[in-house]
PDB file of C-alpha atoms in Angstrom:
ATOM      1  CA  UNK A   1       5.181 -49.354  67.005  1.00 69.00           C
ATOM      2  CA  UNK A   2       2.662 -48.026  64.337  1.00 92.00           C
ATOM      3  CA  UNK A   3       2.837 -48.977  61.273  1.00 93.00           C
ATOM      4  CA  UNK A   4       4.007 -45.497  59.468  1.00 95.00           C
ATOM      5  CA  UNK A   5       7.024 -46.209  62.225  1.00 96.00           C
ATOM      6  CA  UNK A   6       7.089 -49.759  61.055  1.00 96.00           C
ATOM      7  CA  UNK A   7       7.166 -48.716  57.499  1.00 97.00           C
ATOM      8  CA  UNK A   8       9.923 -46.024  58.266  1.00 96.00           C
ATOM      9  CA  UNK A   9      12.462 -48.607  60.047  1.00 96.00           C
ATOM     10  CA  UNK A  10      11.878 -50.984  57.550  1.00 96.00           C
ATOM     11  CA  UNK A  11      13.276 -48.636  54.616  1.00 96.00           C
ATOM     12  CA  UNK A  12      16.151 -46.776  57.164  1.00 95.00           C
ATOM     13  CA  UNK A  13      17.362 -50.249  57.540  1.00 96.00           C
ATOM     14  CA  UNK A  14      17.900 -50.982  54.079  1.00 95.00           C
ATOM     15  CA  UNK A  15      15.031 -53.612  53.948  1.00 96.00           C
ATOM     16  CA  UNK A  16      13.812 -54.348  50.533  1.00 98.00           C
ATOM     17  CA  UNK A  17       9.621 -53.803  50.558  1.00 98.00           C
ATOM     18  CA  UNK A  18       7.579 -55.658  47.641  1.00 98.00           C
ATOM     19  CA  UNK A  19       3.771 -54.400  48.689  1.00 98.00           C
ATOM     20  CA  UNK A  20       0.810 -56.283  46.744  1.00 98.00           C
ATOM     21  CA  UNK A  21      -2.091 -53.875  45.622  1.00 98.00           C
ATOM     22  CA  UNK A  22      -5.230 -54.309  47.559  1.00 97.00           C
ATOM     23  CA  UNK A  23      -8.332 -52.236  46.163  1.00 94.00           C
ATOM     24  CA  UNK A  24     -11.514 -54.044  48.934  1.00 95.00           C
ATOM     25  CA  UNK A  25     -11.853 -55.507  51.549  1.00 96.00           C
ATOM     26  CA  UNK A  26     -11.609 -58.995  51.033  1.00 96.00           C
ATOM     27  CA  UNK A  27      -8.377 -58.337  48.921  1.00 97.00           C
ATOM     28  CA  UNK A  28      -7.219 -57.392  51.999  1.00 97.00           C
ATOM     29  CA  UNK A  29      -7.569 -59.834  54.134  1.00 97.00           C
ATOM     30  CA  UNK A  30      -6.710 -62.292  51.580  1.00 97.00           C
ATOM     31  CA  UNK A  31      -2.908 -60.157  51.410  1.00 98.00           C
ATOM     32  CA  UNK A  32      -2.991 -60.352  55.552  1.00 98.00           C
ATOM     33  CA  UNK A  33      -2.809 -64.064  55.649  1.00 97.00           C
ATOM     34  CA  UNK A  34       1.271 -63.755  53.509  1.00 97.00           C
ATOM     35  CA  UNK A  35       3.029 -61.378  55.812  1.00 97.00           C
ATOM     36  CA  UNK A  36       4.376 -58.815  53.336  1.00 98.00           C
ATOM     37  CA  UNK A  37       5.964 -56.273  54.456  1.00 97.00           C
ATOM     38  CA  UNK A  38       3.506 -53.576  53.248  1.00 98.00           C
ATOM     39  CA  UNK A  39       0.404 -53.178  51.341  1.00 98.00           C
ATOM     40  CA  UNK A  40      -1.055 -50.773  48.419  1.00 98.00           C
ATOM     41  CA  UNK A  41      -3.837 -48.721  47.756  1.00 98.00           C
ATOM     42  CA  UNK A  42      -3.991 -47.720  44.461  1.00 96.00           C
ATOM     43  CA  UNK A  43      -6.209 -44.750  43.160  1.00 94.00           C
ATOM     44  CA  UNK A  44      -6.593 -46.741  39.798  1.00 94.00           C
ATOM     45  CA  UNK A  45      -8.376 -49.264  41.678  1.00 94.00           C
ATOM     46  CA  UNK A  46      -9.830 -47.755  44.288  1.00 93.00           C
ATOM     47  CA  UNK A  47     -11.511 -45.538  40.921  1.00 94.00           C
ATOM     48  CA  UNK A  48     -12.439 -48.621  39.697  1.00 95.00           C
ATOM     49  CA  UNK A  49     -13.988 -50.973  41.969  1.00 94.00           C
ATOM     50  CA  UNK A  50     -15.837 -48.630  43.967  1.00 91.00           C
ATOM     51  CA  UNK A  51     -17.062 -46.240  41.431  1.00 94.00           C
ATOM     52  CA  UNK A  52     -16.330 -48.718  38.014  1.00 95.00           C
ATOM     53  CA  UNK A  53     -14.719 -45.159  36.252  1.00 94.00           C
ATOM     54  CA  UNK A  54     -11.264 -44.550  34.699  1.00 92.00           C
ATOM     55  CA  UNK A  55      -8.439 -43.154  37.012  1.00 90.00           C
ATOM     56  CA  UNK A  56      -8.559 -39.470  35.609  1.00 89.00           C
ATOM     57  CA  UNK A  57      -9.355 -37.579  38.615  1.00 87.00           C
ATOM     58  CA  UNK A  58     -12.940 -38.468  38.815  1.00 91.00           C
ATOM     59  CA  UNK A  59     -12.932 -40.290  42.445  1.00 92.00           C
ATOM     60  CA  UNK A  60     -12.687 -37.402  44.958  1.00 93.00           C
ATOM     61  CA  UNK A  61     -10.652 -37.244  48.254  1.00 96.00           C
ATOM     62  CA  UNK A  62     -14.221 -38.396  49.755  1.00 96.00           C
ATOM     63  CA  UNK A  63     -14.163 -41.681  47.852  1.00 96.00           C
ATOM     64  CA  UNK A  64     -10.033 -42.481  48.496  1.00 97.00           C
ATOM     65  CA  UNK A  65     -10.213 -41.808  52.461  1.00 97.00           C
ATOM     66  CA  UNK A  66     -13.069 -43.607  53.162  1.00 97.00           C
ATOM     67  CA  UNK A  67     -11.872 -46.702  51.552  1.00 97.00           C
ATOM     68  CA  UNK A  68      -8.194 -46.236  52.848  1.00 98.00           C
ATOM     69  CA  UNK A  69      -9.500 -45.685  56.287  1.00 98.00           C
ATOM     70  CA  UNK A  70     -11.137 -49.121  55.774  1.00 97.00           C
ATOM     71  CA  UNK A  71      -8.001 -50.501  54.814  1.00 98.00           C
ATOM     72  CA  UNK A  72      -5.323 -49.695  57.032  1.00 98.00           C
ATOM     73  CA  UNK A  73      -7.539 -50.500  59.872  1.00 97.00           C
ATOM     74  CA  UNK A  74      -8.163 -53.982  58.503  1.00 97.00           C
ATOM     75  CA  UNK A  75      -4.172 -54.360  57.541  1.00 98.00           C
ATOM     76  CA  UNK A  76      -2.045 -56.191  59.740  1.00 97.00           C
ATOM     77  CA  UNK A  77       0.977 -54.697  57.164  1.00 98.00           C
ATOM     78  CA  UNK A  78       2.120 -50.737  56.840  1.00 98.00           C
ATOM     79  CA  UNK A  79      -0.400 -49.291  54.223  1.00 98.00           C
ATOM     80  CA  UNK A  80       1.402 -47.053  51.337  1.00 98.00           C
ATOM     81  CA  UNK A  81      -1.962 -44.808  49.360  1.00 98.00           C
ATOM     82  CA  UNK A  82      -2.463 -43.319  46.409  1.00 97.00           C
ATOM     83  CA  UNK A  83      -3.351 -39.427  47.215  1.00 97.00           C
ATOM     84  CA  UNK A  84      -2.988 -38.588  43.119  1.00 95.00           C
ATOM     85  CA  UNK A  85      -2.080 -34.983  42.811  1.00 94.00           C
ATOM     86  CA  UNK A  86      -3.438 -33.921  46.115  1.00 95.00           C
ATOM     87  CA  UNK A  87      -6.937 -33.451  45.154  1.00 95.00           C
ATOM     88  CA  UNK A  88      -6.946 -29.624  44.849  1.00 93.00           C
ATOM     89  CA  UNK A  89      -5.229 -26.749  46.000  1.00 94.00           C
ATOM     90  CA  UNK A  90      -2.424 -26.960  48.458  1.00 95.00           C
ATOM     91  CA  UNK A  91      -5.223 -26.118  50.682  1.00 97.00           C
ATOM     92  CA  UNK A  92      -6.709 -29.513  49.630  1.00 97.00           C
ATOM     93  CA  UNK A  93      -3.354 -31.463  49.876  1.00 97.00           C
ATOM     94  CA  UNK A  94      -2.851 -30.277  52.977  1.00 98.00           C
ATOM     95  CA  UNK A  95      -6.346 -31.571  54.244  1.00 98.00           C
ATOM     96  CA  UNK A  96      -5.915 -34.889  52.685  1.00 98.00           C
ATOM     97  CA  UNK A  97      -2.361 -35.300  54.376  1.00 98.00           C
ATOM     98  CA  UNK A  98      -3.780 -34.901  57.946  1.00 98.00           C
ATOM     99  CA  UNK A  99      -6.821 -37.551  56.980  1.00 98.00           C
ATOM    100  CA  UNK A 100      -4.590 -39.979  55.416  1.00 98.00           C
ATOM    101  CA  UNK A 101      -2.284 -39.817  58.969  1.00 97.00           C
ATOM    102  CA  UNK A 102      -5.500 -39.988  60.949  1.00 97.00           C
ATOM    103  CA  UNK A 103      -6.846 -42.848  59.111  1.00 97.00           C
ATOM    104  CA  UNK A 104      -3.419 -44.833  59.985  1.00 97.00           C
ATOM    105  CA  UNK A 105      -1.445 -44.647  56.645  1.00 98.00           C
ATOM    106  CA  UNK A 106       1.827 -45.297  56.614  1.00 98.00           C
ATOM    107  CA  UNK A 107       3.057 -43.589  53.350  1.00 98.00           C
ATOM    108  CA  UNK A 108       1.206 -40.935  51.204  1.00 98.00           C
ATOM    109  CA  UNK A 109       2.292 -40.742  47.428  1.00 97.00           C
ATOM    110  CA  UNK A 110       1.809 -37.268  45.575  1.00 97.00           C
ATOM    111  CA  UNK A 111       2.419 -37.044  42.208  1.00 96.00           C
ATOM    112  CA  UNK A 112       3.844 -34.361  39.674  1.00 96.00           C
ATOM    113  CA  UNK A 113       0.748 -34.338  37.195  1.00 94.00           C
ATOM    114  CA  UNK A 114      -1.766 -31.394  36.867  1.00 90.00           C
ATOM    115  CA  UNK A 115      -5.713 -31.710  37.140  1.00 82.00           C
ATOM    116  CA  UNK A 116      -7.037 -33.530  35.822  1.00 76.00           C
ATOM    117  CA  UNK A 117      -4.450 -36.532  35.926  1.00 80.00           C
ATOM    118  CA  UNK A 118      -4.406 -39.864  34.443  1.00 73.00           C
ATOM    119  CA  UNK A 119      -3.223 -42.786  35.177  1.00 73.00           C
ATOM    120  CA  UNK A 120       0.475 -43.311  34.496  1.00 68.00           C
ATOM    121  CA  UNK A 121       0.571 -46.163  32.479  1.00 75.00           C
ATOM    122  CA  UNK A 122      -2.707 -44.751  29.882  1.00 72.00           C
ATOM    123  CA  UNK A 123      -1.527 -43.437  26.327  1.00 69.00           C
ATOM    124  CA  UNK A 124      -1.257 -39.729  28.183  1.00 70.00           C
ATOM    125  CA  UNK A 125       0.585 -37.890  30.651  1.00 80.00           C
ATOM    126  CA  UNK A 126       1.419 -34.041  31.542  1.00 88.00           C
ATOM    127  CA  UNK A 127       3.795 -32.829  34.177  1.00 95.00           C
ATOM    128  CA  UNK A 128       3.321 -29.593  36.436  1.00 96.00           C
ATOM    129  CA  UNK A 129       6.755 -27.234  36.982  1.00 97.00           C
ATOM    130  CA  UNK A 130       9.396 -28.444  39.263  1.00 97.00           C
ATOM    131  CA  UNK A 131       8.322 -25.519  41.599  1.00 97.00           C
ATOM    132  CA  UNK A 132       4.692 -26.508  41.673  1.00 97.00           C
ATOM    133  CA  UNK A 133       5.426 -30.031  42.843  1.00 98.00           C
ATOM    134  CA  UNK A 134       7.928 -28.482  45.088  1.00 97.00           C
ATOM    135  CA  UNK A 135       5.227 -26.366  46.492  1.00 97.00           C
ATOM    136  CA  UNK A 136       3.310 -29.707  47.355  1.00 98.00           C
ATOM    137  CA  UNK A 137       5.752 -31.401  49.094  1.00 98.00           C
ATOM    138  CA  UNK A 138       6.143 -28.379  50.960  1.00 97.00           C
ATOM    139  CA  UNK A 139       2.850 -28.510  52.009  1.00 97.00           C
ATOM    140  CA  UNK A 140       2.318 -31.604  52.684  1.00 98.00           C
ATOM    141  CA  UNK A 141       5.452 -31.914  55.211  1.00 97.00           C
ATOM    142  CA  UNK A 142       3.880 -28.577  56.783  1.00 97.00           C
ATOM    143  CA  UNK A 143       0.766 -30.988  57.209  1.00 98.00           C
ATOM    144  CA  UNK A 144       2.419 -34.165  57.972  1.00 97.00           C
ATOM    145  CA  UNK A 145       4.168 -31.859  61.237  1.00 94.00           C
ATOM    146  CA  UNK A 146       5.659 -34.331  63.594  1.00 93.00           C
ATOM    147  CA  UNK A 147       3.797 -37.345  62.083  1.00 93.00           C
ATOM    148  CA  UNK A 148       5.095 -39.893  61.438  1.00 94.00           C
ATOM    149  CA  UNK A 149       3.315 -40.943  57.885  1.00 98.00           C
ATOM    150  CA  UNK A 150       6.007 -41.042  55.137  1.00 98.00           C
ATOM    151  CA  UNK A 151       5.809 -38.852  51.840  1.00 98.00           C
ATOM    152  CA  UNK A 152       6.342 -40.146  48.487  1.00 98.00           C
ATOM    153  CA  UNK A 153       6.986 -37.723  45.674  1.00 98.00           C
ATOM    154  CA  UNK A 154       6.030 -39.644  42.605  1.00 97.00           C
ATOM    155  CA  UNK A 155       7.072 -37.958  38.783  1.00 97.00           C
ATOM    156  CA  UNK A 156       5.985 -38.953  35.854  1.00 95.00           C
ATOM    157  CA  UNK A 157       8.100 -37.215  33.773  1.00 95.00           C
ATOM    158  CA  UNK A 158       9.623 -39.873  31.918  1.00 94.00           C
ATOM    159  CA  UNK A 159       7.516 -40.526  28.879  1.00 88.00           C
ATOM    160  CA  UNK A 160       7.112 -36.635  28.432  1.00 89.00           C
ATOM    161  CA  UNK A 161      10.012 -35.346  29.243  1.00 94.00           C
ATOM    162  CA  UNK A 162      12.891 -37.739  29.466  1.00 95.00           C
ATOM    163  CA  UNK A 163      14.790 -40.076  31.952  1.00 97.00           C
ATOM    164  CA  UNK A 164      17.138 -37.328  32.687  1.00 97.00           C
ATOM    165  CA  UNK A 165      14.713 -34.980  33.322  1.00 97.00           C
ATOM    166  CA  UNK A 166      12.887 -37.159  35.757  1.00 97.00           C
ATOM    167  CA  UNK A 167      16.021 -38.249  37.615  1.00 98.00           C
ATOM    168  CA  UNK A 168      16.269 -34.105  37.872  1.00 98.00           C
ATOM    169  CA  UNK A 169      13.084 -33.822  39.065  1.00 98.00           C
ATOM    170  CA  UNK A 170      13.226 -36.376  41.653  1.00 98.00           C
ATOM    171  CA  UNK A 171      16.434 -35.234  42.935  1.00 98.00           C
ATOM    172  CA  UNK A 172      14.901 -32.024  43.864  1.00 98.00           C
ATOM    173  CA  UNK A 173      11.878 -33.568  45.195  1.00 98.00           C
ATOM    174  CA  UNK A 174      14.057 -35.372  47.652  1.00 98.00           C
ATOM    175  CA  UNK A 175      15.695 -32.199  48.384  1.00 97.00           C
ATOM    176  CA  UNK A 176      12.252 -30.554  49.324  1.00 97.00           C
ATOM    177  CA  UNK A 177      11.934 -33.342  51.774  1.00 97.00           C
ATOM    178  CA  UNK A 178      10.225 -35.971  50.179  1.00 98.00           C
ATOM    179  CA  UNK A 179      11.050 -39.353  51.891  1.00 98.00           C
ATOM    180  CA  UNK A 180      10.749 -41.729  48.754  1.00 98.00           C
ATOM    181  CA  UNK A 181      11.244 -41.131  45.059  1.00 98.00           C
ATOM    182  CA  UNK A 182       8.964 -42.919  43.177  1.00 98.00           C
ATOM    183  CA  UNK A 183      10.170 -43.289  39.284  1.00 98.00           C
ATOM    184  CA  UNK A 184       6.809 -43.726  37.301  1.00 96.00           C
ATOM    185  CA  UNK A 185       7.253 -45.451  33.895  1.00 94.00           C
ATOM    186  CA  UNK A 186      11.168 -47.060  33.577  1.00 96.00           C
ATOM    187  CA  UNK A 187      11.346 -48.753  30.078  1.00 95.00           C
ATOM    188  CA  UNK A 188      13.556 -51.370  30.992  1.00 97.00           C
ATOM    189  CA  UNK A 189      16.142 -52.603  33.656  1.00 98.00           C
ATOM    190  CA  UNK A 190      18.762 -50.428  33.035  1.00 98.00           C
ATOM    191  CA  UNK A 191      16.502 -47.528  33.864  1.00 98.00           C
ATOM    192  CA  UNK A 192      15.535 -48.520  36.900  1.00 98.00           C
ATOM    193  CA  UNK A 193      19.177 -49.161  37.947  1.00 98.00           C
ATOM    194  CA  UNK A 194      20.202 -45.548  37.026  1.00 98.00           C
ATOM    195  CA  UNK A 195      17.481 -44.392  39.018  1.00 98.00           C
ATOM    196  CA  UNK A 196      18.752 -46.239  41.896  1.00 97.00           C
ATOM    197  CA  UNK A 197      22.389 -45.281  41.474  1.00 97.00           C
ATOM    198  CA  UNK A 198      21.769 -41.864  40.788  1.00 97.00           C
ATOM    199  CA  UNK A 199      18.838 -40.975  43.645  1.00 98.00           C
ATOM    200  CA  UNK A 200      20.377 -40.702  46.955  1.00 95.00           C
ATOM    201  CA  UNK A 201      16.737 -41.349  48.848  1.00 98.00           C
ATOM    202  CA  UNK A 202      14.994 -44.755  48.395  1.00 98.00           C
ATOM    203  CA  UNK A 203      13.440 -45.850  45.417  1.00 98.00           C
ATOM    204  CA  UNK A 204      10.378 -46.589  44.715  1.00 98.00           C
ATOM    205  CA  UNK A 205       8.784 -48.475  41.101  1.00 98.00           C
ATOM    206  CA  UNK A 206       5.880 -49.506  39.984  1.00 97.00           C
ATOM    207  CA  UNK A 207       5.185 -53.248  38.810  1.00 97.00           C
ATOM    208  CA  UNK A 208       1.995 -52.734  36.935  1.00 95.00           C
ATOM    209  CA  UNK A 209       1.385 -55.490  34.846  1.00 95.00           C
ATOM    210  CA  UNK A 210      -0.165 -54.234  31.076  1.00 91.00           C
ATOM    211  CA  UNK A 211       1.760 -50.908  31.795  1.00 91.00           C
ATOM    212  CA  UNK A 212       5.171 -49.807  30.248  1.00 91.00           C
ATOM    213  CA  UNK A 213       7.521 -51.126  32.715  1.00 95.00           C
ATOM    214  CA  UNK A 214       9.303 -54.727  33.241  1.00 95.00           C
ATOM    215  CA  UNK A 215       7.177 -56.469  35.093  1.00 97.00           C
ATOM    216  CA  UNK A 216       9.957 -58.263  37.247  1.00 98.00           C
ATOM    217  CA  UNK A 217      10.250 -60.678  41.122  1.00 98.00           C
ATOM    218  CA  UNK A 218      10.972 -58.950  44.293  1.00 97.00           C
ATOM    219  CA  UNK A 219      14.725 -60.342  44.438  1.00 97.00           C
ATOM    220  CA  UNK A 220      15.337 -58.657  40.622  1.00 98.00           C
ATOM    221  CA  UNK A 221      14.090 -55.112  41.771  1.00 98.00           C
ATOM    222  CA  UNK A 222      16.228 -54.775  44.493  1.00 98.00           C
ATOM    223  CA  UNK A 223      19.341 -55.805  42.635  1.00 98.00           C
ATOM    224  CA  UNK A 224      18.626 -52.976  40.791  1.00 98.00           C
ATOM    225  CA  UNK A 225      18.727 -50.590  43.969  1.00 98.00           C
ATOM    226  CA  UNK A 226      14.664 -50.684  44.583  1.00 98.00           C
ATOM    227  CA  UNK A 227      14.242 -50.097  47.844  1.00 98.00           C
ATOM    228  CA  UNK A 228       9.958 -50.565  47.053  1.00 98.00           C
ATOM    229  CA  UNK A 229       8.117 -51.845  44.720  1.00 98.00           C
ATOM    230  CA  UNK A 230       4.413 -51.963  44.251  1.00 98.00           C
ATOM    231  CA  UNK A 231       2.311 -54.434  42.560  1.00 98.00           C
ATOM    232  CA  UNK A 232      -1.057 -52.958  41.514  1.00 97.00           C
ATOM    233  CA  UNK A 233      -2.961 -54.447  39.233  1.00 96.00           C
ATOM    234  CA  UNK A 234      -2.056 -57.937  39.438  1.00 96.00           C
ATOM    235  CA  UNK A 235      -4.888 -59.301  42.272  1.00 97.00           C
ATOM    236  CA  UNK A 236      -7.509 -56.744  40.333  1.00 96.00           C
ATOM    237  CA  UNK A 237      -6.845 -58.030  37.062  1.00 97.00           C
ATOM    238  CA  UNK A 238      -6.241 -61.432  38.098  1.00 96.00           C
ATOM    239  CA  UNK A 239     -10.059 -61.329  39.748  1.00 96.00           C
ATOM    240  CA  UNK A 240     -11.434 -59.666  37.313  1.00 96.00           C
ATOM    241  CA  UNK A 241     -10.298 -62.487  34.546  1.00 96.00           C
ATOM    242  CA  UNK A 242     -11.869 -64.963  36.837  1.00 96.00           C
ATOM    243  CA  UNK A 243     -15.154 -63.354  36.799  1.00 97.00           C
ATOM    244  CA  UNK A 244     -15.248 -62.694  32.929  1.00 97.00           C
ATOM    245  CA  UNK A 245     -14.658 -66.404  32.863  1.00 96.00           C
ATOM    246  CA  UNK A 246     -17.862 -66.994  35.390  1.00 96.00           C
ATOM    247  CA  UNK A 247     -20.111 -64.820  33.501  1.00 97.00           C
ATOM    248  CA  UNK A 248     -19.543 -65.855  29.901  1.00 97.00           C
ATOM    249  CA  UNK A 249     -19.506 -69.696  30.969  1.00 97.00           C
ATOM    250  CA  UNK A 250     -23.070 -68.565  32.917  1.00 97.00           C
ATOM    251  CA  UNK A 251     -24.346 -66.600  29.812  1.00 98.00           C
ATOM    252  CA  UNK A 252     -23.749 -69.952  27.892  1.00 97.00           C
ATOM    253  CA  UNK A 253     -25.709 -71.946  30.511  1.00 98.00           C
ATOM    254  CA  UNK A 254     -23.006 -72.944  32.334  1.00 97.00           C
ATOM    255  CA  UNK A 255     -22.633 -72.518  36.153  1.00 96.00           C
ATOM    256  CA  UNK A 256     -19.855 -75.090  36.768  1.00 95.00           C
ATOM    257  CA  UNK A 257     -16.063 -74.048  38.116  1.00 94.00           C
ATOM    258  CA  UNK A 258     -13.610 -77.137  39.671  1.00 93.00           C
ATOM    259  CA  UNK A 259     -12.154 -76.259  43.396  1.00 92.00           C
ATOM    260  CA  UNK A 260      -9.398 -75.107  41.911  1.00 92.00           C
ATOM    261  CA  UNK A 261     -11.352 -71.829  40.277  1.00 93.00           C
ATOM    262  CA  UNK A 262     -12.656 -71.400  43.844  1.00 94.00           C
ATOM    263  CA  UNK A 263     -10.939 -69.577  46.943  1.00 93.00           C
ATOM    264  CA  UNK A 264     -12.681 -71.782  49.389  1.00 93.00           C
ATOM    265  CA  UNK A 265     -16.147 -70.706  51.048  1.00 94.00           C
ATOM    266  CA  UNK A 266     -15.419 -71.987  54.754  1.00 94.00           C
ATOM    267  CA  UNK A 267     -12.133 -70.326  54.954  1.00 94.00           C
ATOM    268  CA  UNK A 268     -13.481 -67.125  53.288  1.00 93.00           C
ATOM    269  CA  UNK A 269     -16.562 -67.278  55.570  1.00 94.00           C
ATOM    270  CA  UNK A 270     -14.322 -68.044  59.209  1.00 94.00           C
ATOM    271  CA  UNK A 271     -11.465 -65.179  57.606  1.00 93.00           C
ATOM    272  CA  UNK A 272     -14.188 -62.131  57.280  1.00 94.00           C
ATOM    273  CA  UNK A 273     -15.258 -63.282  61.406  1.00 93.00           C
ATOM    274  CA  UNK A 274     -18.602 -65.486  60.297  1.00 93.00           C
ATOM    275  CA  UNK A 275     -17.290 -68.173  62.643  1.00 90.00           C
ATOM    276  CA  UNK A 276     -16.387 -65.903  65.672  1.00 91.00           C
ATOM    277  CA  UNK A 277     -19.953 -63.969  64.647  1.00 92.00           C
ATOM    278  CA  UNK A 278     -21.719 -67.412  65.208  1.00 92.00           C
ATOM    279  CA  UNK A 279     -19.888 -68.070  68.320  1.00 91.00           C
ATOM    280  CA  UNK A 280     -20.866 -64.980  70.071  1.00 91.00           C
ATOM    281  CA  UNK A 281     -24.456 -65.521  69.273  1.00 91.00           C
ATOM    282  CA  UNK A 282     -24.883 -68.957  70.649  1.00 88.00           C
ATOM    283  CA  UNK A 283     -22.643 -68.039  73.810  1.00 84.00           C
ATOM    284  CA  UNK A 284     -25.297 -64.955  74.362  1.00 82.00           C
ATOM    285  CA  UNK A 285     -28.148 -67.322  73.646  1.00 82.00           C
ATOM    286  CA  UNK A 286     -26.738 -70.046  76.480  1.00 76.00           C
ATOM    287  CA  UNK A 287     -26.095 -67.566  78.589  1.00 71.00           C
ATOM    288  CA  UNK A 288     -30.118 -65.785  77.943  1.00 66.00           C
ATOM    289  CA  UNK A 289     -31.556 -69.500  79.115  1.00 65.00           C
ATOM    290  CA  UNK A 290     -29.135 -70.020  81.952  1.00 60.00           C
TER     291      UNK A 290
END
């Protein structure tokens, strides 16, 4: 079964999915070796660790498919990705849908906000019509054909415009065919468990820790009638924090971290195939003089 399949029976069955955000390659083979159920690609992070710029439209379809691409095929867990607004045009969306189901993805999220967007959690955010973002889901099912690659319809309409208004919007997005509704920005608890009551397609929420929503565990969001939840920034942030810490204790003259600081070298060495590369050298070299 691929994984879009995987992803898909998961979510028909009622399965609660809690999907870590991976933004490189080593995050995600670090995420590999816990068995979750799916993984993230965020366009926040993808923004900025490969191209160290804000997420405001700036990293082009070019820069989010080639990492993607490099991620699902390294993830042993359904990949969910970022695709922003759709890059373009429907033209443009409907290009990027047939690259992110070639590439292996097993959900594509599309969101309500015009060009240029920003990320949902910064100090702004605009909303297209309901008919525009209509018009993309339209267009990216009419991509997406027989596919199996699932399409999230993500609004974030709720600091602009409202809860109401969002749970209106998504309503109709699931109408137009969207798989997932993906509520971007709940305040609290009790939004989130409107959303989930009122939305008659799975819910989806975003755990990004700094941002405006409750940062909650797995078991909490799906009380509340989650049926996903991403966690974004955690791992990036998390990382990043370490290697502030490096630097300034370097710039002070300092090189020293205890084991615990450290993910260990061996097992990061045998886990990106250093081991398996030695191997296959000296087996080739026995074999050479025999």
């Amino acid at each position: 079964m691929n994984q879009a399949k995987q992803l898909r029976a998961k979510i028909t069955a009622g399965e609660f999915v809690a999907a870590p955000g991976t933004f490189d390659g080593m995050s995600m083979l670090i995420a590999n070796q816990h068995n979750f159920a799916a993984h993230y690609a965020s366009g926040y992070w993808t923004a900025a660790s490969r191209l160290g710029l804000p997420d405001v439209g700036i990293a082009s379809y070019t820069d989010f498919i080639t990492c993607f691409a490099m991620l699902a095929k390294l993830s042993k867990a359904p990949l969910i990705a970022d695709a922003d607004s759709g890059f373009g045009s429907v033209v443009n969306l409907m290009h990027a849908v047939r690259g992110y189901q070639d590439a292996g993805i097993a959900a594509m999220q599309i969101e309500d906000q015009p060009f240029p967007r920003f990320c949902g959690h910064s100090g702004h955010t605009e909303v297209v019509s309901t008919e525009e973002m209509a018009s993309r889901i339209g267009a990216a099912n009419e991509a997406r054909g027989d596919g199996d690659m699932m399409i999230i319809a993500r609004s974030d309409s709720r600091r602009s415009e409202g809860l109401d208004s969002a749970l209106e919007r998504l309503a109709h997005y699931g109408e137009c065919g969207a798989d997932i509704l993906f509520l971007e920005a709940p305040l609290d608890n009790g939004e989130i468990e409107l959303a989930g009551q009122k939305l008659s397609k799975p819910l989806m929420i975003n755990a990004a820790h700094g941002g405006f929503s409750p940062i909650l565990d797995p078991g909490e969001y799906a009380k509340l009638g989650v049926s996903i939840t991403i966690y974004p920034g955690a791992a990036p942030l998390t990382a990043m924090q370490a290697v502030d810490t490096f630097y300034s204790g370097l710039a002070q003259g300092s090189a020293q971290l205890s084991d615990a600081q450290l993910y260990d070298f061996p097992s990061m060495s045998k886990m990106l195939g250093m081991d398996a590369a030695i191997a296959a050298v000296q087996s080739h070299q026995r074999g050479t003089k025999d």
